[in-house]
mmCIF file of C-alpha atoms in Angstrom:
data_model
loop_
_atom_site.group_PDB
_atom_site.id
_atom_site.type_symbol
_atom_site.label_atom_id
_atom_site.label_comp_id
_atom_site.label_asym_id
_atom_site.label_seq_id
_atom_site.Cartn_x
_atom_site.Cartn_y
_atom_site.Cartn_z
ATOM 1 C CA UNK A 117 104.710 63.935 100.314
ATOM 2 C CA UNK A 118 101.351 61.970 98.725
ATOM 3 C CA UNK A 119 101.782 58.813 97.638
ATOM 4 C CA UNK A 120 101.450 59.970 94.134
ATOM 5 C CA UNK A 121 104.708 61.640 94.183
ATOM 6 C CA UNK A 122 106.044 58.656 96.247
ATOM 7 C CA UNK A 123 104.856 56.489 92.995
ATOM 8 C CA UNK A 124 106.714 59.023 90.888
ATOM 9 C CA UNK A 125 110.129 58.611 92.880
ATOM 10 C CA UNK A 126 109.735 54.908 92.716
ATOM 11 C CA UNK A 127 109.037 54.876 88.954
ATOM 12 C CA UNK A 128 112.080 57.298 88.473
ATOM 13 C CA UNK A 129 114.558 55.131 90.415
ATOM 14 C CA UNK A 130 113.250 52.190 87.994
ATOM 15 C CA UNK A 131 114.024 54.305 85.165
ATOM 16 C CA UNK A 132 117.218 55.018 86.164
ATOM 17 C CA UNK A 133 118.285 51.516 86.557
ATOM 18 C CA UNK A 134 117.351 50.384 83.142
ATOM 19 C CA UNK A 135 113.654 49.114 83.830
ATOM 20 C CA UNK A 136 110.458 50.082 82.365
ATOM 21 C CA UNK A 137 108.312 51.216 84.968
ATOM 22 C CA UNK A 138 105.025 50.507 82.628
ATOM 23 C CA UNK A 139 106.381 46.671 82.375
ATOM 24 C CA UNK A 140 107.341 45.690 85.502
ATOM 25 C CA UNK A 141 104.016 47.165 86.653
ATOM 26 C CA UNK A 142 101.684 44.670 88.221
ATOM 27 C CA UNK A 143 97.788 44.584 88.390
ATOM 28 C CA UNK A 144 97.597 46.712 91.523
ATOM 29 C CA UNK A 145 97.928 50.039 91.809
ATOM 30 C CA UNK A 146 101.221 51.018 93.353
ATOM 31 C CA UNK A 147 102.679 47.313 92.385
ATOM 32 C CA UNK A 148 105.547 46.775 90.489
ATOM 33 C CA UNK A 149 107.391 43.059 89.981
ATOM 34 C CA UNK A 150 111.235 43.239 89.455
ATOM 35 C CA UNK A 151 113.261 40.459 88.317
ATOM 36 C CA UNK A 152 117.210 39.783 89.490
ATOM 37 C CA UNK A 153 117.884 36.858 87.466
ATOM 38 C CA UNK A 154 115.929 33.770 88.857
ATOM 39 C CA UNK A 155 114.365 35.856 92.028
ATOM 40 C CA UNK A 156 111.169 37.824 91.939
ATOM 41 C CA UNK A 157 111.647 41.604 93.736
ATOM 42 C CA UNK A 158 108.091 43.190 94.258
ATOM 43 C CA UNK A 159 107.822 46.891 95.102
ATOM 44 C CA UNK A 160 104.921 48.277 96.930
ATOM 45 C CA UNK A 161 102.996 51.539 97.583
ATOM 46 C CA UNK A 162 100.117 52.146 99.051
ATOM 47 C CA UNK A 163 98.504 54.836 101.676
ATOM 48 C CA UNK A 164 97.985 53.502 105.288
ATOM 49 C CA UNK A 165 95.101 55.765 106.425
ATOM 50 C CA UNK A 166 94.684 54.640 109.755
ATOM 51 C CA UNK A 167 96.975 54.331 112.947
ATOM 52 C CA UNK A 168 98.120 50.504 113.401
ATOM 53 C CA UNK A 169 99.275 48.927 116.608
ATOM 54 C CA UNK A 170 102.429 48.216 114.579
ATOM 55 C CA UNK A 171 103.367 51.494 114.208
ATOM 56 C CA UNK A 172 105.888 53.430 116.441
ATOM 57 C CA UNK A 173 104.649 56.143 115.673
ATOM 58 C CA UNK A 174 101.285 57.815 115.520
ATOM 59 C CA UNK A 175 99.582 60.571 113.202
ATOM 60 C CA UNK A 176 96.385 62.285 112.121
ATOM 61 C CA UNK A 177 96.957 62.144 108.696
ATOM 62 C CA UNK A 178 97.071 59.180 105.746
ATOM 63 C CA UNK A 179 101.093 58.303 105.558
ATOM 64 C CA UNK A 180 102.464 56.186 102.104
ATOM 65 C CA UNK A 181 104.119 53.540 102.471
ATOM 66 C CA UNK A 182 107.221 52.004 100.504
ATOM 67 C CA UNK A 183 107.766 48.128 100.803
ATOM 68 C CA UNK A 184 110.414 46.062 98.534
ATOM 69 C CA UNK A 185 109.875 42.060 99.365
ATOM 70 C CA UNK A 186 111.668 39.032 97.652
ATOM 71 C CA UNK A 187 110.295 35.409 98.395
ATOM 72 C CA UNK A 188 113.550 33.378 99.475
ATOM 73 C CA UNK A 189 113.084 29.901 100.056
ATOM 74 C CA UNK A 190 110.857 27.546 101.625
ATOM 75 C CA UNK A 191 111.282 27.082 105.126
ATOM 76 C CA UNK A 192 112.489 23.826 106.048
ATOM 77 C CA UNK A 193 110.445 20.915 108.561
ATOM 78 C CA UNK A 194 111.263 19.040 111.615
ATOM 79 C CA UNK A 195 114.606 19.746 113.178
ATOM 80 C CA UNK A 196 116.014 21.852 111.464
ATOM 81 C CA UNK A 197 113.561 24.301 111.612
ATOM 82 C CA UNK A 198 114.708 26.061 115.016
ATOM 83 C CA UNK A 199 118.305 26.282 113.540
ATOM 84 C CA UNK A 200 117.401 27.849 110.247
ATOM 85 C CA UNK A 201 115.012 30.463 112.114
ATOM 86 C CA UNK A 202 118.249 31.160 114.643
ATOM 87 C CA UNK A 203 120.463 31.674 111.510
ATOM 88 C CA UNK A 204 117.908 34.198 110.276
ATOM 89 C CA UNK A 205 117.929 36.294 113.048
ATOM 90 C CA UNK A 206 122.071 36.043 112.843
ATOM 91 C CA UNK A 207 122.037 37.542 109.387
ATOM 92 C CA UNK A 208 119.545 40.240 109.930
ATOM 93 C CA UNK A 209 122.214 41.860 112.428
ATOM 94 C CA UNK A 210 124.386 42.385 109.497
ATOM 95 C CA UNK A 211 122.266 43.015 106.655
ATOM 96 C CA UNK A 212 121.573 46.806 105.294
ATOM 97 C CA UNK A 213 118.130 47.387 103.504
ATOM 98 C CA UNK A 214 116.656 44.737 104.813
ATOM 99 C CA UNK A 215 115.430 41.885 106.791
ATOM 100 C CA UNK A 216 113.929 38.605 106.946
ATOM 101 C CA UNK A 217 110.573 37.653 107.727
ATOM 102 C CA UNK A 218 108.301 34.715 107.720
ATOM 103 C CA UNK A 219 105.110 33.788 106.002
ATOM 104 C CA UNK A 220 104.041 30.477 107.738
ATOM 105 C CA UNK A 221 100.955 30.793 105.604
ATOM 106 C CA UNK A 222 103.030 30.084 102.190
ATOM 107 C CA UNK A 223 105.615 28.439 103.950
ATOM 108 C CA UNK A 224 108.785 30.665 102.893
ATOM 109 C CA UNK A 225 111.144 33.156 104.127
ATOM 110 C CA UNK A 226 111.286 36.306 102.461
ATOM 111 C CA UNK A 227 113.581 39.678 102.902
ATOM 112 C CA UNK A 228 111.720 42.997 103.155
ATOM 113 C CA UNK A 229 112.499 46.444 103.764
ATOM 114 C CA UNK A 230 109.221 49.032 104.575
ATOM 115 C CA UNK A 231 109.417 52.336 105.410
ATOM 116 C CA UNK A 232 106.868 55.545 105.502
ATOM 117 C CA UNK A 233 107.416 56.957 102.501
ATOM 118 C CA UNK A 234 107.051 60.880 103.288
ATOM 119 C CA UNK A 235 110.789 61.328 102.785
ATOM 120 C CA UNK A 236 111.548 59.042 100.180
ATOM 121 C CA UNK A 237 114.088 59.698 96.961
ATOM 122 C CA UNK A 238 115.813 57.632 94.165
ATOM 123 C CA UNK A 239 119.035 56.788 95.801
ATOM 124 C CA UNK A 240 117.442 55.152 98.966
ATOM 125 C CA UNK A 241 115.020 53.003 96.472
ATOM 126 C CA UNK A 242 117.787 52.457 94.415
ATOM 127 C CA UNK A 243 120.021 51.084 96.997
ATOM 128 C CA UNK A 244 116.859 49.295 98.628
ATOM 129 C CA UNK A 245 116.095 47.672 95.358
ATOM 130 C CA UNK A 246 119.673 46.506 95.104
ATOM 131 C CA UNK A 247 120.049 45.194 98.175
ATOM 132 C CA UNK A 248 117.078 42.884 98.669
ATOM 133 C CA UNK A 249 117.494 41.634 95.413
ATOM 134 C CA UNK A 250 121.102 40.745 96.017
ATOM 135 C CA UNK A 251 120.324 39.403 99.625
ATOM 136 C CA UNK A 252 117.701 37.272 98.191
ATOM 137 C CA UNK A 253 119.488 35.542 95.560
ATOM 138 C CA UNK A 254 122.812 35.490 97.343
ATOM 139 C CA UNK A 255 121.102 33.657 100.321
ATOM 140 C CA UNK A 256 118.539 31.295 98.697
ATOM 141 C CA UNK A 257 121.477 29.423 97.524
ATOM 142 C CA UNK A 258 123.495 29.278 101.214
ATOM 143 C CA UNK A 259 119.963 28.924 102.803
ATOM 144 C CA UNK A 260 119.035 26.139 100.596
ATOM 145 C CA UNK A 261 121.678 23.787 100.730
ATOM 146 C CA UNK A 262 122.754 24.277 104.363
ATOM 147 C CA UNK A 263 119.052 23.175 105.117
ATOM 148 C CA UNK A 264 118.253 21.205 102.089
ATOM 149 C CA UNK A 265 115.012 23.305 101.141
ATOM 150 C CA UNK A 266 113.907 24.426 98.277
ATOM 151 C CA UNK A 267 114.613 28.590 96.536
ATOM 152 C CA UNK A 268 111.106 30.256 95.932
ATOM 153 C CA UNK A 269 111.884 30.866 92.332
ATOM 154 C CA UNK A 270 110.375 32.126 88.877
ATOM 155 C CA UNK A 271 110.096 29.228 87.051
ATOM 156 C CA UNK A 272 109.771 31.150 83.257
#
């Protein structure tokens, strides 16, 4: 499968769950910005062309790539922080679609799900879709008032 007809499954799922593909497209090609209520969901695409050392696996040709992210909440300073990072790793053992990550750079934890997209189809974005979106907005509010941070919100 080429990325274009990964693009094409992604844009179908979309379509099927009431969104405009053409409007929740974002500047990039292969970019797409979801919204669940308050909590930005961004969908990804692209073509890795080259063998990473973060890959288990290794191949001679370009693979796409599908990636779903949603921007959480701030991670919190001082002592807490060990505790909240703990409690992260503790609910990534029981979530489906999904995981957190870090970015110290911007300061926030995030759930993301990434897979190579060569055998990719509506239900699995669908479900992927629905689950990091629900995950992140379900959490930001547990997250942010057991450690008194702030949710990484859309503020329109």
């Amino acid at each position: 499968m080429d990325i274009y007809e990964v693009q094409k499954i992604i844009e179908g799922a979309l379509q099927t769950i009431g969104i405009d593909p053409e409007e929740a497209r974002s500047e990039g090609e292969g970019q797409w910005l979801l919204m669940r209520n308050q909590t930005e969901v961004y969908v990804d695409s692209w073509v890795q062309e080259d063998n990473s050392q973060w890959q288990y696996f290794q191949t001679d040709k370009p693979v796409p790539v599908f990636q779903v992210v949603s921007p959480v909440c701030y991670l919190p300073s001082g002592e807490n922080r060990g505790a909240f990072m703990e409690e992260l790793l503790y609910v990534n053992f029981h979530m489906y679609y999904g995981s957190f990550t870090i970015n110290e750079e911007e300061n926030m934890a995030a759930i993301r799900y990434r897979v190579p997209g060569d055998d990719l189809n509506q239900k699995r974005v669908i479900e992927v879709l629905d689950s990091v979106g629900y995950y992140s907005e379900a959490l930001a509010g547990y997250l942010c008032d057991k450690y008194e941070v702030d949710p990484v919100r859309d503020e329109e």
